[in-house]
mmCIF file of C-alpha atoms and ligand atoms in Angstrom:
data_model
loop_
_atom_site.group_PDB
_atom_site.id
_atom_site.type_symbol
_atom_site.label_atom_id
_atom_site.label_comp_id
_atom_site.label_asym_id
_atom_site.label_seq_id
_atom_site.Cartn_x
_atom_site.Cartn_y
_atom_site.Cartn_z
ATOM 1 C CA MET A 766 -20.824 -53.162 39.868
ATOM 2 C CA GLY A 767 -23.381 -54.331 37.275
ATOM 3 C CA ARG A 768 -25.682 -57.229 38.099
ATOM 4 C CA ASP A 769 -24.424 -60.609 36.878
ATOM 5 C CA LYS A 770 -25.873 -61.410 33.487
ATOM 6 C CA LYS A 771 -27.038 -64.934 32.742
ATOM 7 C CA PHE A 772 -26.458 -66.493 29.335
ATOM 8 C CA THR A 773 -27.223 -69.836 27.765
ATOM 9 C CA ARG A 774 -26.855 -69.521 23.982
ATOM 10 C CA VAL A 775 -23.406 -68.252 23.153
ATOM 11 C CA LEU A 776 -21.709 -67.442 19.872
ATOM 12 C CA LEU A 777 -17.920 -67.499 20.153
ATOM 13 C CA THR A 778 -16.069 -66.501 16.990
ATOM 14 C CA GLY A 779 -12.482 -67.490 16.214
ATOM 15 C CA GLY A 780 -12.632 -70.506 18.542
ATOM 16 C CA CYS A 781 -10.042 -72.494 16.590
ATOM 17 C CA GLY A 782 -7.362 -69.827 17.118
ATOM 18 C CA PHE A 783 -5.084 -69.399 20.121
ATOM 19 C CA ILE A 784 -7.221 -67.471 22.628
ATOM 20 C CA GLY A 785 -10.494 -68.874 21.249
ATOM 21 C CA THR A 786 -9.354 -72.458 21.841
ATOM 22 C CA ASN A 787 -8.394 -71.662 25.428
ATOM 23 C CA LEU A 788 -11.614 -69.696 26.018
ATOM 24 C CA LEU A 789 -13.802 -72.495 24.652
ATOM 25 C CA ARG A 790 -12.161 -74.980 27.009
ATOM 26 C CA PHE A 791 -12.596 -72.575 29.928
ATOM 27 C CA ILE A 792 -16.287 -72.005 29.178
ATOM 28 C CA LEU A 793 -17.186 -75.649 28.604
ATOM 29 C CA GLU A 794 -15.561 -76.549 31.911
ATOM 30 C CA HIS A 795 -16.705 -73.625 34.069
ATOM 31 C CA ARG A 796 -20.101 -72.630 32.607
ATOM 32 C CA PRO A 797 -22.042 -75.910 32.348
ATOM 33 C CA SER A 798 -25.307 -74.199 31.385
ATOM 34 C CA TRP A 799 -23.802 -72.477 28.317
ATOM 35 C CA GLN A 800 -24.274 -73.908 24.831
ATOM 36 C CA VAL A 801 -21.571 -72.651 22.518
ATOM 37 C CA VAL A 802 -21.462 -72.315 18.751
ATOM 38 C CA ASN A 803 -17.937 -71.679 17.490
ATOM 39 C CA VAL A 804 -17.901 -69.797 14.180
ATOM 40 C CA ASP A 805 -14.467 -69.962 12.631
ATOM 41 C CA LEU A 806 -13.385 -69.549 9.029
ATOM 42 C CA LEU A 807 -10.384 -71.829 9.627
ATOM 43 C CA THR A 808 -7.905 -69.477 8.049
ATOM 44 C CA TYR A 809 -4.205 -70.381 8.258
ATOM 45 C CA ALA A 810 -4.418 -69.468 11.995
ATOM 46 C CA GLY A 811 -7.482 -71.564 12.766
ATOM 47 C CA ASN A 812 -6.654 -75.158 13.584
ATOM 48 C CA ILE A 813 -9.588 -77.525 13.869
ATOM 49 C CA GLU A 814 -7.345 -80.062 15.589
ATOM 50 C CA ASN A 815 -7.337 -77.695 18.594
ATOM 51 C CA THR A 816 -11.030 -78.249 19.245
ATOM 52 C CA VAL A 817 -11.929 -81.596 17.688
ATOM 53 C CA ASP A 818 -11.965 -83.358 21.084
ATOM 54 C CA LEU A 819 -14.567 -80.860 22.330
ATOM 55 C CA GLU A 820 -17.143 -82.097 19.798
ATOM 56 C CA LYS A 821 -16.803 -85.570 21.312
ATOM 57 C CA ARG A 822 -16.663 -84.467 24.957
ATOM 58 C CA TYR A 823 -19.548 -81.998 24.792
ATOM 59 C CA PRO A 824 -21.761 -83.186 21.899
ATOM 60 C CA SER A 825 -24.892 -81.421 23.143
ATOM 61 C CA ARG A 826 -23.199 -78.171 24.250
ATOM 62 C CA TYR A 827 -20.622 -77.457 21.572
ATOM 63 C CA SER A 828 -20.617 -77.202 17.790
ATOM 64 C CA LEU A 829 -18.349 -75.734 15.131
ATOM 65 C CA VAL A 830 -19.560 -73.906 12.037
ATOM 66 C CA ARG A 831 -17.011 -73.025 9.396
ATOM 67 C CA ALA A 832 -18.055 -69.543 8.289
ATOM 68 C CA ASP A 833 -16.812 -66.010 7.679
ATOM 69 C CA ILE A 834 -18.008 -63.384 10.174
ATOM 70 C CA ALA A 835 -18.069 -60.898 7.278
ATOM 71 C CA ASP A 836 -20.618 -63.049 5.406
ATOM 72 C CA ALA A 837 -23.830 -61.206 6.366
ATOM 73 C CA GLN A 838 -26.192 -63.796 4.885
ATOM 74 C CA LYS A 839 -24.558 -66.665 6.744
ATOM 75 C CA MET A 840 -24.502 -64.697 10.009
ATOM 76 C CA GLU A 841 -28.205 -63.886 9.559
ATOM 77 C CA GLU A 842 -28.932 -67.603 9.131
ATOM 78 C CA LEU A 843 -26.970 -68.536 12.257
ATOM 79 C CA PHE A 844 -28.428 -65.780 14.460
ATOM 80 C CA SER A 845 -31.974 -66.746 13.347
ATOM 81 C CA GLN A 846 -31.322 -70.422 13.951
ATOM 82 C CA HIS A 847 -29.686 -70.161 17.401
ATOM 83 C CA GLY A 848 -31.135 -67.032 19.049
ATOM 84 C CA PHE A 849 -27.834 -66.145 20.723
ATOM 85 C CA ASP A 850 -27.924 -64.148 23.945
ATOM 86 C CA LEU A 851 -24.166 -63.525 24.110
ATOM 87 C CA VAL A 852 -21.599 -62.931 21.355
ATOM 88 C CA LEU A 853 -17.881 -63.147 22.168
ATOM 89 C CA ASN A 854 -15.966 -61.877 19.143
ATOM 90 C CA LEU A 855 -12.420 -63.179 18.943
ATOM 91 C CA ALA A 856 -12.264 -63.827 15.190
ATOM 92 C CA ALA A 857 -9.583 -61.655 13.659
ATOM 93 C CA GLU A 858 -6.507 -61.454 11.550
ATOM 94 C CA SER A 859 -4.042 -61.041 14.400
ATOM 95 C CA HIS A 860 -0.437 -60.896 13.223
ATOM 96 C CA VAL A 861 1.208 -57.475 12.927
ATOM 97 C CA ASP A 862 3.899 -58.650 10.468
ATOM 98 C CA ARG A 863 1.270 -60.040 8.088
ATOM 99 C CA SER A 864 -0.681 -56.773 8.274
ATOM 100 C CA ILE A 865 2.453 -54.927 7.180
ATOM 101 C CA GLU A 866 2.756 -57.189 4.120
ATOM 102 C CA SER A 867 -0.889 -56.739 3.146
ATOM 103 C CA SER A 868 -3.755 -55.243 5.100
ATOM 104 C CA SER A 869 -6.919 -55.773 3.042
ATOM 105 C CA ILE A 870 -7.906 -59.040 4.743
ATOM 106 C CA PHE A 871 -7.396 -57.261 8.095
ATOM 107 C CA VAL A 872 -9.917 -54.595 7.090
ATOM 108 C CA ARG A 873 -12.354 -57.211 5.868
ATOM 109 C CA THR A 874 -12.304 -59.442 8.950
ATOM 110 C CA ASN A 875 -11.475 -57.014 11.728
ATOM 111 C CA VAL A 876 -13.710 -54.126 10.616
ATOM 112 C CA LEU A 877 -16.335 -55.371 8.157
ATOM 113 C CA GLY A 878 -16.703 -58.621 10.130
ATOM 114 C CA VAL A 879 -17.407 -56.675 13.321
ATOM 115 C CA GLN A 880 -19.949 -54.446 11.582
ATOM 116 C CA VAL A 881 -21.786 -57.537 10.278
ATOM 117 C CA LEU A 882 -21.889 -59.049 13.779
ATOM 118 C CA LEU A 883 -23.060 -55.750 15.292
ATOM 119 C CA ASP A 884 -25.925 -55.495 12.781
ATOM 120 C CA ALA A 885 -26.951 -59.072 13.556
ATOM 121 C CA CYS A 886 -26.870 -58.319 17.305
ATOM 122 C CA ILE A 887 -29.169 -55.331 16.866
ATOM 123 C CA LYS A 888 -31.592 -57.174 14.584
ATOM 124 C CA HIS A 889 -31.784 -60.250 16.831
ATOM 125 C CA GLN A 890 -31.757 -58.314 20.133
ATOM 126 C CA VAL A 891 -28.728 -60.117 21.488
ATOM 127 C CA GLN A 892 -28.362 -59.440 25.212
ATOM 128 C CA ARG A 893 -24.638 -58.576 25.083
ATOM 129 C CA PHE A 894 -21.768 -58.239 22.579
ATOM 130 C CA VAL A 895 -18.168 -58.537 23.790
ATOM 131 C CA GLN A 896 -15.438 -57.229 21.495
ATOM 132 C CA ILE A 897 -12.005 -58.694 22.225
ATOM 133 C CA SER A 898 -9.703 -55.817 21.446
ATOM 134 C CA THR A 899 -6.053 -55.205 22.247
ATOM 135 C CA ASP A 900 -3.633 -52.863 24.037
ATOM 136 C CA GLU A 901 -2.134 -52.136 20.612
ATOM 137 C CA VAL A 902 -4.966 -49.677 19.842
ATOM 138 C CA TYR A 903 -3.312 -47.206 22.258
ATOM 139 C CA GLY A 904 -0.100 -47.086 20.214
ATOM 140 C CA SER A 905 3.318 -47.079 21.823
ATOM 141 C CA LEU A 906 4.714 -45.902 25.176
ATOM 142 C CA GLY A 907 8.156 -44.499 26.009
ATOM 143 C CA GLN A 908 10.069 -45.697 29.099
ATOM 144 C CA ASP A 909 7.344 -44.516 31.511
ATOM 145 C CA GLY A 910 3.603 -44.668 31.985
ATOM 146 C CA ARG A 911 0.871 -47.204 31.373
ATOM 147 C CA PHE A 912 -2.182 -47.333 29.142
ATOM 148 C CA THR A 913 -5.462 -46.372 30.799
ATOM 149 C CA GLU A 914 -8.873 -46.741 29.183
ATOM 150 C CA ASP A 915 -9.394 -42.987 28.777
ATOM 151 C CA LEU A 916 -6.363 -42.491 26.512
ATOM 152 C CA PRO A 917 -7.108 -41.633 22.898
ATOM 153 C CA MET A 918 -6.431 -44.468 20.490
ATOM 154 C CA ALA A 919 -3.250 -44.021 18.419
ATOM 155 C CA PRO A 920 -2.625 -47.259 16.489
ATOM 156 C CA ASN A 921 0.606 -47.612 14.525
ATOM 157 C CA SER A 922 0.282 -50.846 12.537
ATOM 158 C CA PRO A 923 -2.392 -51.788 9.994
ATOM 159 C CA TYR A 924 -3.425 -54.565 12.427
ATOM 160 C CA SER A 925 -3.921 -52.209 15.370
ATOM 161 C CA ALA A 926 -5.626 -49.631 13.129
ATOM 162 C CA THR A 927 -8.274 -52.196 12.152
ATOM 163 C CA LYS A 928 -8.779 -53.190 15.796
ATOM 164 C CA ALA A 929 -9.180 -49.510 16.728
ATOM 165 C CA ALA A 930 -11.670 -49.044 13.884
ATOM 166 C CA ALA A 931 -13.670 -51.979 15.243
ATOM 167 C CA ASP A 932 -13.684 -50.449 18.735
ATOM 168 C CA LEU A 933 -15.070 -47.233 17.250
ATOM 169 C CA MET A 934 -17.806 -49.153 15.436
ATOM 170 C CA VAL A 935 -18.751 -50.832 18.711
ATOM 171 C CA ARG A 936 -18.861 -47.428 20.426
ATOM 172 C CA ALA A 937 -21.074 -46.061 17.630
ATOM 173 C CA TYR A 938 -23.536 -48.963 17.952
ATOM 174 C CA ILE A 939 -23.711 -48.432 21.711
ATOM 175 C CA LYS A 940 -24.417 -44.701 21.314
ATOM 176 C CA THR A 941 -26.634 -44.846 18.230
ATOM 177 C CA TYR A 942 -28.652 -48.033 18.726
ATOM 178 C CA GLY A 943 -28.331 -48.599 22.469
ATOM 179 C CA LEU A 944 -26.534 -51.897 21.952
ATOM 180 C CA ASP A 945 -25.298 -53.533 25.153
ATOM 181 C CA ALA A 946 -21.645 -54.037 24.293
ATOM 182 C CA VAL A 947 -18.382 -54.127 26.234
ATOM 183 C CA ILE A 948 -14.794 -54.039 25.005
ATOM 184 C CA THR A 949 -11.758 -55.774 26.513
ATOM 185 C CA ARG A 950 -8.222 -54.596 25.724
ATOM 186 C CA CYS A 951 -5.552 -57.031 26.772
ATOM 187 C CA SER A 952 -1.781 -57.150 26.518
ATOM 188 C CA ASN A 953 0.312 -59.890 24.828
ATOM 189 C CA ASN A 954 -0.946 -63.370 25.667
ATOM 190 C CA TYR A 955 1.167 -66.483 25.997
ATOM 191 C CA GLY A 956 0.205 -70.117 26.623
ATOM 192 C CA PRO A 957 -0.717 -73.328 24.801
ATOM 193 C CA TYR A 958 -2.075 -73.407 21.215
ATOM 194 C CA GLN A 959 -0.506 -70.147 19.995
ATOM 195 C CA PHE A 960 0.292 -70.205 16.295
ATOM 196 C CA PRO A 961 4.079 -70.522 15.885
ATOM 197 C CA GLU A 962 4.484 -67.214 14.071
ATOM 198 C CA LYS A 963 4.239 -65.254 17.345
ATOM 199 C CA LEU A 964 7.304 -64.520 19.485
ATOM 200 C CA ILE A 965 7.198 -67.212 22.178
ATOM 201 C CA PRO A 966 6.170 -70.328 20.206
ATOM 202 C CA LEU A 967 8.346 -69.267 17.269
ATOM 203 C CA MET A 968 11.416 -69.032 19.483
ATOM 204 C CA VAL A 969 10.710 -72.376 21.194
ATOM 205 C CA VAL A 970 10.238 -74.106 17.838
ATOM 206 C CA ASN A 971 13.396 -72.577 16.359
ATOM 207 C CA ALA A 972 15.496 -73.406 19.423
ATOM 208 C CA SER A 973 14.166 -76.932 19.370
ATOM 209 C CA ARG A 974 15.200 -77.303 15.715
ATOM 210 C CA GLY A 975 18.580 -75.655 16.313
ATOM 211 C CA ARG A 976 17.634 -72.699 14.094
ATOM 212 C CA LYS A 977 18.460 -69.025 14.629
ATOM 213 C CA LEU A 978 16.122 -67.064 16.911
ATOM 214 C CA PRO A 979 15.297 -63.900 14.935
ATOM 215 C CA VAL A 980 15.197 -60.936 17.331
ATOM 216 C CA TYR A 981 13.915 -57.726 15.721
ATOM 217 C CA GLY A 982 16.107 -54.630 16.101
ATOM 218 C CA ASP A 983 18.059 -54.531 19.366
ATOM 219 C CA GLY A 984 15.582 -56.754 21.251
ATOM 220 C CA LYS A 985 14.805 -53.964 23.720
ATOM 221 C CA ASN A 986 11.132 -53.511 22.815
ATOM 222 C CA VAL A 987 8.915 -54.190 25.795
ATOM 223 C CA ARG A 988 5.682 -56.158 25.990
ATOM 224 C CA ASP A 989 3.483 -56.855 29.038
ATOM 225 C CA TRP A 990 2.851 -60.612 29.063
ATOM 226 C CA ILE A 991 -0.265 -62.305 30.425
ATOM 227 C CA HIS A 992 -1.084 -65.991 30.571
ATOM 228 C CA VAL A 993 -3.996 -66.789 28.259
ATOM 229 C CA GLU A 994 -5.949 -68.424 31.134
ATOM 230 C CA ASP A 995 -5.919 -65.145 33.069
ATOM 231 C CA HIS A 996 -7.193 -63.346 29.961
ATOM 232 C CA CYS A 997 -9.965 -65.930 29.419
ATOM 233 C CA ARG A 998 -11.133 -65.592 33.029
ATOM 234 C CA GLY A 999 -11.186 -61.825 32.553
ATOM 235 C CA ILE A 1000 -13.277 -62.044 29.370
ATOM 236 C CA ILE A 1001 -15.942 -64.031 31.246
ATOM 237 C CA VAL A 1002 -15.882 -61.596 34.172
ATOM 238 C CA VAL A 1003 -16.415 -58.686 31.767
ATOM 239 C CA ALA A 1004 -19.172 -60.551 29.872
ATOM 240 C CA GLU A 1005 -21.085 -61.317 33.078
ATOM 241 C CA LYS A 1006 -20.381 -58.282 35.241
ATOM 242 C CA GLY A 1007 -19.079 -55.484 33.005
ATOM 243 C CA GLU A 1008 -21.036 -52.226 32.828
ATOM 244 C CA PRO A 1009 -22.785 -51.750 29.467
ATOM 245 C CA GLY A 1010 -20.772 -49.522 27.139
ATOM 246 C CA GLU A 1011 -17.532 -49.785 29.120
ATOM 247 C CA CYS A 1012 -14.042 -50.755 28.047
ATOM 248 C CA TYR A 1013 -11.713 -52.775 30.320
ATOM 249 C CA ASN A 1014 -7.918 -53.096 30.152
ATOM 250 C CA MET A 1015 -6.218 -56.325 31.194
ATOM 251 C CA GLY A 1016 -2.520 -56.941 31.648
ATOM 252 C CA GLY A 1017 -0.193 -59.413 33.274
ATOM 253 C CA ASN A 1018 2.017 -57.094 35.333
ATOM 254 C CA ALA A 1019 4.968 -58.728 33.583
ATOM 255 C CA GLU A 1020 6.810 -56.226 31.414
ATOM 256 C CA LYS A 1021 9.772 -57.809 29.650
ATOM 257 C CA GLU A 1022 12.165 -56.834 26.915
ATOM 258 C CA ASN A 1023 11.948 -59.258 23.996
ATOM 259 C CA ILE A 1024 15.570 -60.273 24.481
ATOM 260 C CA GLU A 1025 14.819 -61.246 28.102
ATOM 261 C CA ILE A 1026 12.069 -63.574 26.892
ATOM 262 C CA VAL A 1027 14.378 -65.137 24.323
ATOM 263 C CA ARG A 1028 17.077 -65.684 26.949
ATOM 264 C CA MET A 1029 14.566 -67.247 29.359
ATOM 265 C CA ILE A 1030 13.472 -69.659 26.647
ATOM 266 C CA LEU A 1031 17.045 -70.658 25.796
ATOM 267 C CA ARG A 1032 17.936 -71.116 29.475
ATOM 268 C CA HIS A 1033 14.884 -73.260 30.157
ATOM 269 C CA MET A 1034 15.653 -75.406 27.120
ATOM 270 C CA GLY A 1035 19.330 -75.748 28.016
ATOM 271 C CA LYS A 1036 20.429 -74.049 24.765
ATOM 272 C CA GLY A 1037 23.193 -71.495 24.222
ATOM 273 C CA GLU A 1038 22.839 -67.810 23.323
ATOM 274 C CA GLU A 1039 24.770 -68.326 20.076
ATOM 275 C CA LEU A 1040 21.356 -69.214 18.602
ATOM 276 C CA ILE A 1041 20.240 -65.573 18.944
ATOM 277 C CA GLY A 1042 20.278 -63.706 15.636
ATOM 278 C CA TYR A 1043 19.485 -59.991 15.496
ATOM 279 C CA VAL A 1044 17.534 -59.144 12.330
ATOM 280 C CA LYS A 1045 16.198 -55.982 10.668
ATOM 281 C CA ASP A 1046 13.582 -54.262 12.804
ATOM 282 C CA ARG A 1047 9.843 -54.412 12.112
ATOM 283 C CA PRO A 1048 8.710 -51.169 10.394
ATOM 284 C CA GLY A 1049 6.789 -48.932 12.810
ATOM 285 C CA HIS A 1050 7.721 -51.283 15.665
ATOM 286 C CA ASP A 1051 5.914 -50.146 18.838
ATOM 287 C CA PHE A 1052 8.513 -49.655 21.555
ATOM 288 C CA ARG A 1053 6.595 -50.485 24.717
ATOM 289 C CA TYR A 1054 3.174 -51.620 25.910
ATOM 290 C CA ALA A 1055 2.164 -51.562 29.585
ATOM 291 C CA MET A 1056 -1.310 -51.863 31.012
ATOM 292 C CA ASP A 1057 -2.983 -50.094 33.887
ATOM 293 C CA PHE A 1058 -5.795 -52.475 34.859
ATOM 294 C CA THR A 1059 -6.956 -50.619 37.971
ATOM 295 C CA LYS A 1060 -10.462 -50.226 36.525
ATOM 296 C CA ILE A 1061 -11.238 -53.926 36.113
ATOM 297 C CA SER A 1062 -9.590 -54.845 39.407
ATOM 298 C CA THR A 1063 -11.395 -52.233 41.483
ATOM 299 C CA THR A 1064 -14.804 -52.520 39.811
ATOM 300 C CA LEU A 1065 -14.984 -56.204 38.836
ATOM 301 C CA GLY A 1066 -12.393 -57.814 41.118
ATOM 302 C CA TRP A 1067 -10.235 -59.321 38.346
ATOM 303 C CA ARG A 1068 -6.447 -59.462 38.450
ATOM 304 C CA PRO A 1069 -3.898 -61.732 36.783
ATOM 305 C CA GLU A 1070 -2.991 -64.753 38.909
ATOM 306 C CA ILE A 1071 -0.408 -66.738 36.989
ATOM 307 C CA ASP A 1072 3.176 -65.858 37.843
ATOM 308 C CA PHE A 1073 5.156 -65.085 34.674
ATOM 309 C CA GLU A 1074 8.177 -67.270 35.421
ATOM 310 C CA GLN A 1075 6.018 -70.315 36.202
ATOM 311 C CA GLY A 1076 3.698 -69.570 33.291
ATOM 312 C CA ILE A 1077 6.445 -69.250 30.699
ATOM 313 C CA HIS A 1078 8.155 -72.425 31.892
ATOM 314 C CA SER A 1079 4.957 -74.458 31.704
ATOM 315 C CA THR A 1080 4.226 -72.923 28.292
ATOM 316 C CA ILE A 1081 7.664 -73.849 26.933
ATOM 317 C CA ASP A 1082 7.153 -77.375 28.305
ATOM 318 C CA TRP A 1083 3.750 -77.554 26.575
ATOM 319 C CA TYR A 1084 5.323 -76.781 23.175
ATOM 320 C CA LEU A 1085 8.133 -79.246 23.806
ATOM 321 C CA SER A 1086 5.657 -82.003 24.650
ATOM 322 C CA HIS A 1087 3.381 -81.133 21.712
ATOM 323 C CA GLU A 1088 5.952 -81.277 18.950
ATOM 324 C CA SER A 1089 3.595 -83.135 16.629
ATOM 325 C CA TRP A 1090 1.048 -80.294 17.040
ATOM 326 C CA TRP A 1091 3.427 -77.634 15.710
ATOM 327 C CA GLU A 1092 5.119 -80.014 13.249
ATOM 328 C CA ARG A 1093 1.729 -80.534 11.542
ATOM 329 C CA ILE A 1094 1.242 -76.768 11.390
ATOM 330 C CA LEU A 1095 4.657 -76.105 9.948
ATOM 331 C CA SER A 1096 4.301 -78.877 7.356
ATOM 332 C CA GLY A 1097 0.834 -77.634 6.341
ATOM 333 C CA GLU A 1098 -0.643 -81.007 7.305
ATOM 334 C CA TYR A 1099 -3.075 -79.379 9.777
ATOM 335 C CA SER A 1100 -4.849 -77.452 7.025
ATOM 336 C CA ARG A 1101 -5.537 -80.644 5.087
ATOM 337 C CA TYR A 1102 -7.099 -82.209 8.197
ATOM 338 C CA TYR A 1103 -10.387 -80.366 7.782
ATOM 339 C CA GLU A 1104 -10.850 -81.587 4.228
ATOM 340 C CA ARG A 1105 -10.016 -85.148 5.331
ATOM 341 C CA MET A 1106 -12.336 -85.067 8.327
ATOM 342 C CA TYR A 1107 -15.130 -82.891 7.035
ATOM 343 C CA GLY A 1108 -14.687 -82.421 3.283
ATOM 344 C CA SER A 1109 -17.165 -85.136 2.300
ATOM 345 C CA ARG A 1110 -19.691 -84.576 5.097
HETATM 346 P P1 NAD B 954 -5.457 -66.148 16.173
HETATM 347 O O1 NAD B 954 -4.906 -65.551 14.930
HETATM 348 O O2 NAD B 954 -4.688 -67.239 16.861
HETATM 349 O O3 NAD B 954 -6.917 -66.723 15.885
HETATM 350 C C1 NAD B 954 -7.859 -66.042 15.118
HETATM 351 C C2 NAD B 954 -8.985 -67.013 14.757
HETATM 352 O O4 NAD B 954 -9.971 -66.289 14.000
HETATM 353 C C3 NAD B 954 -8.534 -68.186 13.883
HETATM 354 O O5 NAD B 954 -9.103 -69.389 14.364
HETATM 355 C C4 NAD B 954 -9.084 -67.841 12.504
HETATM 356 O O6 NAD B 954 -9.392 -68.987 11.702
HETATM 357 C C5 NAD B 954 -10.350 -67.064 12.867
HETATM 358 N N1 NAD B 954 -10.783 -66.145 11.793
HETATM 359 C C6 NAD B 954 -10.004 -65.293 11.089
HETATM 360 N N2 NAD B 954 -10.756 -64.636 10.189
HETATM 361 C C7 NAD B 954 -12.045 -65.053 10.347
HETATM 362 C C8 NAD B 954 -13.282 -64.711 9.731
HETATM 363 N N3 NAD B 954 -13.341 -63.809 8.750
HETATM 364 N N4 NAD B 954 -14.395 -65.334 10.163
HETATM 365 C C9 NAD B 954 -14.344 -66.267 11.150
HETATM 366 N N5 NAD B 954 -13.201 -66.638 11.755
HETATM 367 C C10 NAD B 954 -12.063 -66.033 11.368
HETATM 368 O O7 NAD B 954 -5.713 -64.930 17.165
HETATM 369 P P2 NAD B 954 -5.633 -64.876 18.768
HETATM 370 O O8 NAD B 954 -4.254 -64.575 19.170
HETATM 371 O O9 NAD B 954 -6.348 -66.058 19.317
HETATM 372 O O10 NAD B 954 -6.497 -63.555 19.032
HETATM 373 C C11 NAD B 954 -7.910 -63.620 19.220
HETATM 374 C C12 NAD B 954 -8.447 -62.213 19.441
HETATM 375 O O11 NAD B 954 -7.814 -61.619 20.563
HETATM 376 C C13 NAD B 954 -8.166 -61.269 18.259
HETATM 377 O O12 NAD B 954 -9.294 -60.468 18.078
HETATM 378 C C14 NAD B 954 -6.973 -60.442 18.727
HETATM 379 O O13 NAD B 954 -7.005 -59.169 18.136
HETATM 380 C C15 NAD B 954 -7.231 -60.379 20.220
HETATM 381 N N6 NAD B 954 -6.037 -60.223 21.069
HETATM 382 C C16 NAD B 954 -4.971 -61.074 20.950
HETATM 383 C C17 NAD B 954 -3.869 -60.943 21.791
HETATM 384 C C18 NAD B 954 -2.694 -61.888 21.709
HETATM 385 O O14 NAD B 954 -1.686 -61.655 22.394
HETATM 386 N N7 NAD B 954 -2.764 -62.977 20.960
HETATM 387 C C19 NAD B 954 -3.851 -59.920 22.742
HETATM 388 C C20 NAD B 954 -4.963 -59.052 22.834
HETATM 389 C C21 NAD B 954 -6.047 -59.230 22.007
HETATM 390 P P1 TYD B 955 4.418 -60.695 18.393
HETATM 391 O O1 TYD B 955 4.378 -62.023 19.088
HETATM 392 O O2 TYD B 955 4.326 -60.669 16.907
HETATM 393 O O3 TYD B 955 3.291 -59.789 19.076
HETATM 394 P P2 TYD B 955 2.997 -58.194 18.893
HETATM 395 O O4 TYD B 955 3.731 -57.681 17.740
HETATM 396 O O5 TYD B 955 1.521 -58.214 18.644
HETATM 397 O O6 TYD B 955 3.383 -57.583 20.192
HETATM 398 O O7 TYD B 955 5.768 -59.963 18.798
HETATM 399 C C1 TYD B 955 6.104 -59.692 20.152
HETATM 400 C C2 TYD B 955 7.378 -58.884 20.161
HETATM 401 O O8 TYD B 955 8.440 -59.710 19.677
HETATM 402 C C3 TYD B 955 7.338 -57.679 19.242
HETATM 403 O O9 TYD B 955 8.077 -56.610 19.856
HETATM 404 C C4 TYD B 955 8.069 -58.131 17.990
HETATM 405 C C5 TYD B 955 9.062 -59.143 18.539
HETATM 406 N N1 TYD B 955 9.407 -60.265 17.618
HETATM 407 C C6 TYD B 955 10.744 -60.561 17.346
HETATM 408 O O10 TYD B 955 11.672 -59.903 17.840
HETATM 409 N N2 TYD B 955 11.021 -61.593 16.506
HETATM 410 C C7 TYD B 955 10.030 -62.349 15.935
HETATM 411 O O11 TYD B 955 10.346 -63.277 15.141
HETATM 412 C C8 TYD B 955 8.666 -62.051 16.237
HETATM 413 C C9 TYD B 955 7.550 -62.850 15.619
HETATM 414 C C10 TYD B 955 8.403 -60.997 17.098
#
């Protein structure tokens, strides 16, 4: 196992999105010596309301900069100003369905953005770069087997193709320039603060409003679900203990068919299955993802801890008790918040 690395000046990108928000909270609570700059462009998926309390609670340890990771000049300014020793890159366009509609912004953020950050890391001799990748780079499984790190990448959606391209850029910078970088590949996350275009929050919101729950195809596609807190803990373990140049899978050991998830949500909310509506399948829809995370558990001692049934119930309850959070997103009110709060500053 690698020696624990020590960091103090941390750049976290995409901190106003789902995983970024949870990771920021985890770091500020569990790593008191870390100072964190959150660089987020506040796209449709970035919600400043998710993190606004952190600026008040941790005024000397946390700050937000609204910027594009693909803006090389701005990144140069920030790296010069802060002298980061760790970069955690979560900023991305992340929704498969949007990538099918149009993929150019995915290439810009997920590939060009990563290249800009990698160049800045080399120039400013950043101690470690962590790329938050995804199980989707491996493509799709049949009924059997699990993804291991040594499988060739075989992405099927424009989203996963851009994430795979980024992983290859990271690999090239490790080999060519000797960059200390590590990659994490995790399965589908669930938990608080997920944008309500993704399966679980979308279904909770629709059930709560008495709308149809749109299940793609026959609902038999399988995902391996992990609670976002388990993923966040794993990212920090990899950042501190991961071997330079290595890639680590993470999964939740909770494979479920989509229809099972939808039924669990309806049951927990006391709603009937007549709300389920089968709709046309997603083009190129990956059938099954399943993670083999033996490597990270045997070498770094990480494994998922949150039981799926408990985790999904507490997650559903979180959305039900945060109706105003998702109502502001759905009405578009959340995107006007930044201009109101920060527009004239
Ligand atoms: P998200 O869409 O909720 O958040 C993405 C964040 O990145 C948003 O705050 C957005 O404003 C910001 N962003 C987008 N483009 C930017 C740019 N050009 N510059 C700066 N900021 C920008 O995504 P998420 O679900 O939190 O995923 C975070 C990361 O984790 C992504 O890299 C994703 O590929 C990866 N991942 C996600 C999952 C999952 O299940 N959600 C699983 C495995 C890996
Ligand atoms: P999603 O949350 O978009 O994550 P990903 O595509 O990255 O795995 O979708 C999870 C699964 O749920 C996927 O198989 C597609 C399916 N799905 C639906 O059936 N209906 C929906 O409305 C959405 C958003 C997803």
